[in-house]
Short mmCIF file of the C-alpha atoms (twelve columns), coordinates in Angstrom:
data_MODEL
# 
_entry.id   MODEL 
# 
loop_
_atom_site.group_PDB 
_atom_site.id 
_atom_site.type_symbol 
_atom_site.label_atom_id 
_atom_site.label_alt_id 
_atom_site.label_comp_id 
_atom_site.label_asym_id 
_atom_site.label_seq_id 
_atom_site.Cartn_x 
_atom_site.Cartn_y 
_atom_site.Cartn_z 
_atom_site.pdbx_PDB_model_num 
ATOM 1   C CA . MET A 1   -24.187 43.110  144.839 1 
ATOM 2   C CA . ASP A 2   -27.387 41.289  144.013 1 
ATOM 3   C CA . GLY A 3   -25.380 38.263  142.814 1 
ATOM 4   C CA . ARG A 4   -23.211 38.051  145.917 1 
ATOM 5   C CA . ALA A 5   -26.517 38.252  147.952 1 
ATOM 6   C CA . SER A 6   -27.856 35.393  146.117 1 
ATOM 7   C CA . ALA A 7   -24.786 33.252  146.511 1 
ATOM 8   C CA . MET A 8   -24.817 33.828  150.237 1 
ATOM 9   C CA . ARG A 9   -28.575 33.136  150.601 1 
ATOM 10  C CA . PRO A 10  -28.227 29.349  150.612 1 
ATOM 11  C CA . TRP A 11  -25.619 29.493  153.200 1 
ATOM 12  C CA . LEU A 12  -27.800 31.847  155.481 1 
ATOM 13  C CA . LEU A 13  -30.659 29.344  155.168 1 
ATOM 14  C CA . LEU A 14  -28.355 26.365  156.003 1 
ATOM 15  C CA . SER A 15  -26.700 28.357  159.001 1 
ATOM 16  C CA . PRO A 16  -28.903 26.983  161.651 1 
ATOM 17  C CA . ALA A 17  -28.356 23.438  160.545 1 
ATOM 18  C CA . LEU A 18  -24.695 23.790  160.115 1 
ATOM 19  C CA . ALA A 19  -24.173 25.458  163.556 1 
ATOM 20  C CA . THR A 20  -26.171 22.692  165.035 1 
ATOM 21  C CA . VAL A 21  -24.051 19.943  163.291 1 
ATOM 22  C CA . THR A 22  -20.906 21.789  164.184 1 
ATOM 23  C CA . LEU A 23  -21.594 22.207  167.861 1 
ATOM 24  C CA . LEU A 24  -23.173 18.941  168.591 1 
ATOM 25  C CA . LEU A 25  -21.126 16.624  166.250 1 
ATOM 26  C CA . VAL A 26  -17.855 18.270  164.819 1 
ATOM 27  C CA . VAL A 27  -16.807 20.034  168.062 1 
ATOM 28  C CA . PRO A 28  -17.264 16.970  170.399 1 
ATOM 29  C CA . VAL A 29  -15.499 14.621  167.902 1 
ATOM 30  C CA . MET A 30  -12.539 17.069  167.630 1 
ATOM 31  C CA . PHE A 31  -12.240 17.243  171.475 1 
ATOM 32  C CA . ILE A 32  -12.170 13.469  171.501 1 
ATOM 33  C CA . LEU A 33  -9.646  13.219  168.868 1 
ATOM 34  C CA . VAL A 34  -7.342  15.769  170.622 1 
ATOM 35  C CA . TYR A 35  -7.842  14.020  173.823 1 
ATOM 36  C CA . SER A 36  -6.696  10.792  172.359 1 
ATOM 37  C CA . PHE A 37  -3.276  12.097  171.976 1 
ATOM 38  C CA . TRP A 38  -2.897  12.850  175.487 1 
ATOM 39  C CA . LEU A 39  -1.334  10.388  177.905 1 
ATOM 40  C CA . ARG A 40  -2.325  8.963   181.254 1 
ATOM 41  C CA . THR A 41  0.536   8.877   183.594 1 
ATOM 42  C CA . ALA A 42  1.171   6.476   186.519 1 
ATOM 43  C CA . THR A 43  -0.194  8.825   189.076 1 
ATOM 44  C CA . GLY A 44  -3.652  8.857   187.222 1 
ATOM 45  C CA . ALA A 45  -3.240  12.394  185.766 1 
ATOM 46  C CA . ASP A 46  -3.642  13.151  182.050 1 
ATOM 47  C CA . THR A 47  -0.640  14.791  180.436 1 
ATOM 48  C CA . SER A 48  -1.503  17.118  177.471 1 
ATOM 49  C CA . GLY A 49  0.544   16.920  174.294 1 
ATOM 50  C CA . PHE A 50  1.072   15.071  171.028 1 
ATOM 51  C CA . HIS A 51  1.730   11.366  172.245 1 
ATOM 52  C CA . LEU A 52  1.255   8.230   170.062 1 
ATOM 53  C CA . ASP A 53  1.306   5.732   172.880 1 
ATOM 54  C CA . ASN A 54  -2.448  5.158   172.835 1 
ATOM 55  C CA . TRP A 55  -2.668  4.824   169.055 1 
ATOM 56  C CA . ILE A 56  0.275   2.483   168.932 1 
ATOM 57  C CA . GLU A 57  -1.308  0.443   171.663 1 
ATOM 58  C CA . VAL A 58  -4.783  0.308   169.971 1 
ATOM 59  C CA . LEU A 59  -3.439  -0.253  166.435 1 
ATOM 60  C CA . THR A 60  -0.876  -3.066  167.218 1 
ATOM 61  C CA . ASP A 61  -2.257  -4.842  170.234 1 
ATOM 62  C CA . PRO A 62  -4.032  -8.019  168.868 1 
ATOM 63  C CA . PHE A 63  -6.489  -8.012  171.650 1 
ATOM 64  C CA . TYR A 64  -8.225  -4.752  170.265 1 
ATOM 65  C CA . ARG A 65  -7.949  -6.047  166.806 1 
ATOM 66  C CA . ASP A 66  -9.780  -9.368  167.707 1 
ATOM 67  C CA . ILE A 67  -12.534 -7.475  169.561 1 
ATOM 68  C CA . LEU A 68  -13.187 -5.284  166.742 1 
ATOM 69  C CA . PHE A 69  -13.360 -8.159  164.216 1 
ATOM 70  C CA . LYS A 70  -15.600 -10.033 166.573 1 
ATOM 71  C CA . THR A 71  -17.854 -6.943  166.838 1 
ATOM 72  C CA . LEU A 72  -18.115 -6.510  162.895 1 
ATOM 73  C CA . ARG A 73  -18.954 -10.226 162.857 1 
ATOM 74  C CA . ILE A 74  -21.594 -10.174 165.293 1 
ATOM 75  C CA . ALA A 75  -23.021 -6.840  163.522 1 
ATOM 76  C CA . LEU A 76  -22.988 -8.776  160.104 1 
ATOM 77  C CA . VAL A 77  -24.765 -11.801 161.649 1 
ATOM 78  C CA . THR A 78  -27.454 -9.637  163.389 1 
ATOM 79  C CA . THR A 79  -27.982 -7.678  160.135 1 
ATOM 80  C CA . LEU A 80  -28.327 -10.831 158.104 1 
ATOM 81  C CA . PHE A 81  -31.018 -12.296 160.595 1 
ATOM 82  C CA . CYS A 82  -32.805 -8.760  160.554 1 
ATOM 83  C CA . ILE A 83  -32.957 -9.091  156.724 1 
ATOM 84  C CA . VAL A 84  -34.483 -12.518 156.644 1 
ATOM 85  C CA . LEU A 85  -36.852 -11.940 159.593 1 
ATOM 86  C CA . GLY A 86  -37.734 -8.433  158.560 1 
ATOM 87  C CA . TYR A 87  -38.859 -8.749  155.012 1 
ATOM 88  C CA . VAL A 88  -41.833 -10.914 155.468 1 
ATOM 89  C CA . PRO A 89  -43.665 -8.625  157.954 1 
ATOM 90  C CA . ALA A 90  -42.696 -5.565  155.899 1 
ATOM 91  C CA . TYR A 91  -44.065 -7.256  152.747 1 
ATOM 92  C CA . PHE A 92  -47.363 -8.259  154.503 1 
ATOM 93  C CA . ILE A 93  -47.983 -4.976  155.714 1 
ATOM 94  C CA . ALA A 94  -47.232 -3.203  152.409 1 
ATOM 95  C CA . MET A 95  -49.211 -5.602  150.376 1 
ATOM 96  C CA . SER A 96  -52.163 -5.909  152.657 1 
ATOM 97  C CA . ARG A 97  -55.393 -4.839  151.186 1 
ATOM 98  C CA . THR A 98  -56.975 -3.977  154.524 1 
ATOM 99  C CA . GLY A 99  -57.355 -0.595  156.052 1 
ATOM 100 C CA . ASN A 100 -55.408 -1.582  159.105 1 
ATOM 101 C CA . LYS A 101 -51.921 -0.590  157.914 1 
ATOM 102 C CA . THR A 102 -51.998 2.215   160.516 1 
ATOM 103 C CA . LEU A 103 -52.682 -0.130  163.257 1 
ATOM 104 C CA . LEU A 104 -50.071 -2.576  161.988 1 
ATOM 105 C CA . LEU A 105 -47.482 -0.024  161.908 1 
ATOM 106 C CA . LEU A 106 -48.411 1.221   165.311 1 
ATOM 107 C CA . LEU A 107 -47.974 -2.336  166.677 1 
ATOM 108 C CA . LEU A 108 -44.621 -2.338  164.789 1 
ATOM 109 C CA . ILE A 109 -43.244 0.542   166.634 1 
ATOM 110 C CA . LEU A 110 -44.867 -0.135  169.942 1 
ATOM 111 C CA . PRO A 111 -41.643 -1.696  171.281 1 
ATOM 112 C CA . PHE A 112 -39.946 1.751   171.046 1 
ATOM 113 C CA . TRP A 113 -42.218 2.941   173.758 1 
ATOM 114 C CA . ILE A 114 -40.654 0.595   176.168 1 
ATOM 115 C CA . SER A 115 -36.975 1.056   177.455 1 
ATOM 116 C CA . TYR A 116 -34.463 -0.668  175.498 1 
ATOM 117 C CA . ILE A 117 -32.884 -1.811  178.740 1 
ATOM 118 C CA . ILE A 118 -35.897 -3.293  180.044 1 
ATOM 119 C CA . ARG A 119 -36.655 -5.113  176.623 1 
ATOM 120 C CA . THR A 120 -33.076 -6.448  176.943 1 
ATOM 121 C CA . MET A 121 -33.340 -7.722  180.517 1 
ATOM 122 C CA . SER A 122 -36.731 -9.317  179.683 1 
ATOM 123 C CA . TRP A 123 -34.903 -12.073 177.862 1 
ATOM 124 C CA . ILE A 124 -33.196 -13.116 181.235 1 
ATOM 125 C CA . ASN A 125 -36.753 -14.159 182.181 1 
ATOM 126 C CA . ILE A 126 -37.188 -16.003 179.093 1 
ATOM 127 C CA . LEU A 127 -33.821 -17.799 178.620 1 
ATOM 128 C CA . GLY A 128 -32.596 -18.135 182.023 1 
ATOM 129 C CA . ALA A 129 -31.913 -21.676 183.712 1 
ATOM 130 C CA . SER A 130 -35.478 -21.007 185.560 1 
ATOM 131 C CA . GLY A 131 -37.050 -18.943 182.760 1 
ATOM 132 C CA . GLY A 132 -39.894 -19.617 180.625 1 
ATOM 133 C CA . LEU A 133 -38.307 -21.590 177.844 1 
ATOM 134 C CA . ASN A 134 -36.392 -23.887 179.957 1 
ATOM 135 C CA . SER A 135 -39.494 -24.291 182.449 1 
ATOM 136 C CA . LEU A 136 -41.764 -25.220 179.274 1 
ATOM 137 C CA . LEU A 137 -39.098 -27.679 177.967 1 
ATOM 138 C CA . LEU A 138 -38.716 -29.345 181.222 1 
ATOM 139 C CA . THR A 139 -42.394 -29.715 181.766 1 
ATOM 140 C CA . LEU A 140 -43.015 -31.159 178.261 1 
ATOM 141 C CA . GLY A 141 -40.135 -33.758 179.012 1 
ATOM 142 C CA . ILE A 142 -38.151 -32.559 176.089 1 
ATOM 143 C CA . ILE A 143 -34.902 -31.892 178.277 1 
ATOM 144 C CA . SER A 144 -34.004 -33.333 181.603 1 
ATOM 145 C CA . GLU A 145 -31.970 -30.487 182.741 1 
ATOM 146 C CA . PRO A 146 -31.932 -26.615 182.041 1 
ATOM 147 C CA . MET A 147 -30.010 -25.504 178.980 1 
ATOM 148 C CA . ARG A 148 -27.571 -22.649 179.003 1 
ATOM 149 C CA . LEU A 149 -29.231 -20.321 176.663 1 
ATOM 150 C CA . LEU A 150 -27.879 -17.140 178.316 1 
ATOM 151 C CA . TYR A 151 -24.578 -15.213 178.605 1 
ATOM 152 C CA . ASN A 152 -23.174 -16.322 175.315 1 
ATOM 153 C CA . GLU A 153 -22.820 -14.893 171.793 1 
ATOM 154 C CA . GLY A 154 -26.152 -16.334 170.723 1 
ATOM 155 C CA . SER A 155 -28.065 -14.572 173.219 1 
ATOM 156 C CA . VAL A 156 -26.341 -11.337 172.328 1 
ATOM 157 C CA . ILE A 157 -27.272 -11.769 168.720 1 
ATOM 158 C CA . LEU A 158 -30.888 -12.609 169.824 1 
ATOM 159 C CA . GLY A 159 -31.176 -9.552  171.770 1 
ATOM 160 C CA . LEU A 160 -29.753 -7.395  168.993 1 
ATOM 161 C CA . VAL A 161 -32.150 -8.840  166.430 1 
ATOM 162 C CA . HIS A 162 -34.944 -8.273  168.886 1 
ATOM 163 C CA . PHE A 163 -33.946 -4.598  169.342 1 
ATOM 164 C CA . LEU A 164 -33.283 -3.744  165.678 1 
ATOM 165 C CA . LEU A 165 -35.872 -5.727  163.776 1 
ATOM 166 C CA . PRO A 166 -38.325 -2.833  163.734 1 
ATOM 167 C CA . PHE A 167 -35.710 -0.661  161.995 1 
ATOM 168 C CA . MET A 168 -35.421 -3.211  159.173 1 
ATOM 169 C CA . VAL A 169 -39.092 -3.589  158.883 1 
ATOM 170 C CA . LEU A 170 -39.699 0.187   158.514 1 
ATOM 171 C CA . ASN A 171 -37.154 0.619   155.843 1 
ATOM 172 C CA . VAL A 172 -38.417 -2.329  153.859 1 
ATOM 173 C CA . TYR A 173 -41.978 -1.241  154.101 1 
ATOM 174 C CA . VAL A 174 -41.365 2.265   152.903 1 
ATOM 175 C CA . SER A 175 -39.502 0.849   149.764 1 
ATOM 176 C CA . LEU A 176 -42.482 -1.650  149.110 1 
ATOM 177 C CA . GLU A 177 -45.247 0.860   149.731 1 
ATOM 178 C CA . ALA A 178 -43.621 3.112   147.085 1 
ATOM 179 C CA . ILE A 179 -43.794 0.490   144.290 1 
ATOM 180 C CA . ASP A 180 -46.379 1.225   141.632 1 
ATOM 181 C CA . ARG A 181 -48.757 -1.628  141.757 1 
ATOM 182 C CA . ASN A 182 -49.356 -1.293  137.945 1 
ATOM 183 C CA . LEU A 183 -45.803 -2.628  137.473 1 
ATOM 184 C CA . LEU A 184 -46.956 -6.014  139.141 1 
ATOM 185 C CA . ASP A 185 -50.079 -6.054  137.177 1 
ATOM 186 C CA . ALA A 186 -48.216 -5.505  134.050 1 
ATOM 187 C CA . ALA A 187 -45.830 -8.326  134.866 1 
ATOM 188 C CA . ARG A 188 -48.676 -10.659 135.376 1 
ATOM 189 C CA . SER A 189 -50.303 -9.596  132.130 1 
ATOM 190 C CA . LEU A 190 -47.078 -10.662 130.374 1 
ATOM 191 C CA . GLY A 191 -47.358 -14.258 131.753 1 
ATOM 192 C CA . ALA A 192 -45.332 -13.979 134.891 1 
ATOM 193 C CA . SER A 193 -46.369 -15.848 137.968 1 
ATOM 194 C CA . ASP A 194 -46.634 -14.460 141.432 1 
ATOM 195 C CA . LEU A 195 -43.061 -15.640 142.336 1 
ATOM 196 C CA . GLN A 196 -41.477 -14.331 139.057 1 
ATOM 197 C CA . ALA A 197 -43.352 -10.976 139.559 1 
ATOM 198 C CA . PHE A 198 -41.787 -10.797 142.936 1 
ATOM 199 C CA . ARG A 199 -38.351 -11.847 141.898 1 
ATOM 200 C CA . GLU A 200 -38.336 -9.541  138.821 1 
ATOM 201 C CA . VAL A 201 -40.070 -6.401  140.043 1 
ATOM 202 C CA . THR A 202 -40.816 -6.242  143.902 1 
ATOM 203 C CA . LEU A 203 -37.534 -7.478  145.127 1 
ATOM 204 C CA . PRO A 204 -35.257 -5.265  142.893 1 
ATOM 205 C CA . LEU A 205 -37.311 -2.065  143.767 1 
ATOM 206 C CA . SER A 206 -37.114 -2.829  147.549 1 
ATOM 207 C CA . MET A 207 -33.430 -3.147  147.618 1 
ATOM 208 C CA . PRO A 208 -32.723 0.477   148.487 1 
ATOM 209 C CA . GLY A 209 -35.001 0.013   151.590 1 
ATOM 210 C CA . LEU A 210 -33.314 -3.252  152.422 1 
ATOM 211 C CA . ALA A 211 -29.841 -1.661  152.032 1 
ATOM 212 C CA . ALA A 212 -31.071 1.316   154.301 1 
ATOM 213 C CA . GLY A 213 -32.204 -1.089  157.053 1 
ATOM 214 C CA . ALA A 214 -29.090 -3.240  156.748 1 
ATOM 215 C CA . LEU A 215 -27.075 -0.169  157.184 1 
ATOM 216 C CA . LEU A 216 -28.888 0.957   160.411 1 
ATOM 217 C CA . CYS A 217 -28.953 -2.475  161.725 1 
ATOM 218 C CA . PHE A 218 -25.110 -3.030  161.277 1 
ATOM 219 C CA . VAL A 219 -23.995 0.363   162.596 1 
ATOM 220 C CA . LEU A 220 -26.362 0.325   165.569 1 
ATOM 221 C CA . SER A 221 -25.338 -3.447  166.554 1 
ATOM 222 C CA . ALA A 222 -21.766 -2.677  166.116 1 
ATOM 223 C CA . GLY A 223 -21.866 0.345   168.454 1 
ATOM 224 C CA . THR A 224 -24.034 -1.263  171.101 1 
ATOM 225 C CA . TYR A 225 -23.134 -1.619  174.755 1 
ATOM 226 C CA . ILE A 226 -26.124 -2.790  176.759 1 
ATOM 227 C CA . THR A 227 -26.736 -5.896  175.026 1 
ATOM 228 C CA . PRO A 228 -23.385 -7.572  175.465 1 
ATOM 229 C CA . VAL A 229 -23.407 -6.490  179.224 1 
ATOM 230 C CA . VAL A 230 -26.813 -7.652  180.059 1 
ATOM 231 C CA . LEU A 231 -26.927 -10.945 177.911 1 
ATOM 232 C CA . GLY A 232 -23.356 -11.741 177.116 1 
ATOM 233 C CA . GLY A 233 -20.543 -13.310 179.131 1 
ATOM 234 C CA . PRO A 234 -16.970 -12.209 179.985 1 
ATOM 235 C CA . ARG A 235 -15.914 -13.383 176.449 1 
ATOM 236 C CA . ASP A 236 -18.778 -11.690 174.529 1 
ATOM 237 C CA . ALA A 237 -17.580 -8.028  174.976 1 
ATOM 238 C CA . MET A 238 -17.822 -5.896  172.115 1 
ATOM 239 C CA . PHE A 239 -15.919 -2.877  171.051 1 
ATOM 240 C CA . ALA A 240 -18.103 -0.332  172.895 1 
ATOM 241 C CA . ASN A 241 -17.643 -2.263  176.047 1 
ATOM 242 C CA . LEU A 242 -13.834 -1.725  175.768 1 
ATOM 243 C CA . VAL A 243 -14.512 2.042   175.472 1 
ATOM 244 C CA . PHE A 244 -16.698 1.992   178.558 1 
ATOM 245 C CA . ASP A 245 -14.118 0.006   180.527 1 
ATOM 246 C CA . ALA A 246 -11.219 2.232   179.584 1 
ATOM 247 C CA . ILE A 247 -13.114 5.419   180.432 1 
ATOM 248 C CA . ILE A 248 -15.157 4.208   183.573 1 
ATOM 249 C CA . THR A 249 -13.397 1.460   184.891 1 
ATOM 250 C CA . GLN A 250 -9.733  2.266   184.119 1 
ATOM 251 C CA . LEU A 251 -10.413 6.204   184.081 1 
ATOM 252 C CA . ASP A 252 -7.980  6.213   181.157 1 
ATOM 253 C CA . TRP A 253 -9.923  8.793   178.930 1 
ATOM 254 C CA . PRO A 254 -7.052  9.139   176.505 1 
ATOM 255 C CA . LEU A 255 -7.166  5.385   175.546 1 
ATOM 256 C CA . GLY A 256 -10.902 5.356   175.581 1 
ATOM 257 C CA . SER A 257 -10.925 8.268   173.248 1 
ATOM 258 C CA . ALA A 258 -8.565  6.482   170.874 1 
ATOM 259 C CA . LEU A 259 -10.765 3.390   170.867 1 
ATOM 260 C CA . SER A 260 -13.675 5.663   170.227 1 
ATOM 261 C CA . ILE A 261 -12.188 7.296   167.205 1 
ATOM 262 C CA . VAL A 262 -11.258 3.854   165.910 1 
ATOM 263 C CA . LEU A 263 -14.819 2.526   166.090 1 
ATOM 264 C CA . LEU A 264 -16.091 5.899   164.677 1 
ATOM 265 C CA . VAL A 265 -13.684 5.644   161.652 1 
ATOM 266 C CA . VAL A 266 -14.558 2.046   161.003 1 
ATOM 267 C CA . LEU A 267 -18.424 2.665   160.998 1 
ATOM 268 C CA . GLY A 268 -17.936 5.953   159.117 1 
ATOM 269 C CA . SER A 269 -16.226 4.098   156.478 1 
ATOM 270 C CA . VAL A 270 -19.286 1.706   156.090 1 
ATOM 271 C CA . VAL A 271 -21.614 4.641   155.920 1 
ATOM 272 C CA . LEU A 272 -19.623 6.255   153.195 1 
ATOM 273 C CA . VAL A 273 -19.455 3.268   151.123 1 
ATOM 274 C CA . TYR A 274 -23.251 2.857   151.555 1 
ATOM 275 C CA . ASN A 275 -23.668 6.489   150.592 1 
ATOM 276 C CA . ARG A 276 -21.736 5.894   147.395 1 
ATOM 277 C CA . LEU A 277 -23.802 2.959   146.461 1 
ATOM 278 C CA . VAL A 278 -27.224 3.831   147.613 1 
ATOM 279 C CA . GLY A 279 -27.438 7.322   149.186 1 
ATOM 280 C CA . VAL A 280 -28.188 8.137   152.693 1 
ATOM 281 C CA . GLY A 281 -31.556 9.776   151.686 1 
ATOM 282 C CA . GLN A 282 -33.255 6.549   151.642 1 
ATOM 283 C CA . ILE A 283 -32.879 6.298   155.456 1 
ATOM 284 C CA . ALA A 284 -34.537 9.766   155.697 1 
ATOM 285 C CA . LYS A 285 -37.505 8.630   153.731 1 
ATOM 286 C CA . SER A 286 -38.109 5.674   156.200 1 
ATOM 287 C CA . PHE A 287 -38.665 7.980   159.193 1 
ATOM 288 C CA . GLY A 288 -40.126 10.978  157.145 1 
# 
């Protein structure tokens, strides 16, 4: 009896977390999965049952395939920019010998206190035809007419990098902060230069944080909706925009459910690969 109680104790301790995950994640996803097999009739009503029409359309129509590939490409480019631009400030904060690390981290997370929508829309005042950047270039005589900097793929990527860069910096910072400084001193005592110590010690040990930040940036950018709507043009829609249009504009909930499951499976596969190679625990360290 005691052995049986001991075996049940871990499940009892996990029961609140398991119930929360089941009710807030598993059950809603199952509802969406079931709804994806329903069918929207010509009258606008949804017919229950097991119909494959939505899945056949989603998996065979090249329109959805092209949008999905473009979404993954934009997410990959955004992630690469975040890696390049995020490592330097993270390294500066982690290796700083001043007592202002707390202040620097506070300034880093300060943008999170402002609405994501407001931060995205602020780029309109910067990149618009009469925005700050064009006005400055016209005043300096560098250009003779305003440049088209908005409503294209470049502005979408810029907005995503602006939104996701703090996630990358935080993850890399946690990895760099955990590095034993004695390892760097040992490398230098063995004749390694600062560049060699960085290449052989610092960079390899910071790779888990870099990978965790890359995963967050990729998944969040691939599933974004607001940035393409505000900063993109008609040809810059991403996969989440298709889900919104199917459900809200066309009122085709079954098709929107099928599209949602496709995006969930694709991004879930990326997370599973990452978990196999690195482990999702690194992300928890960054926000713990």
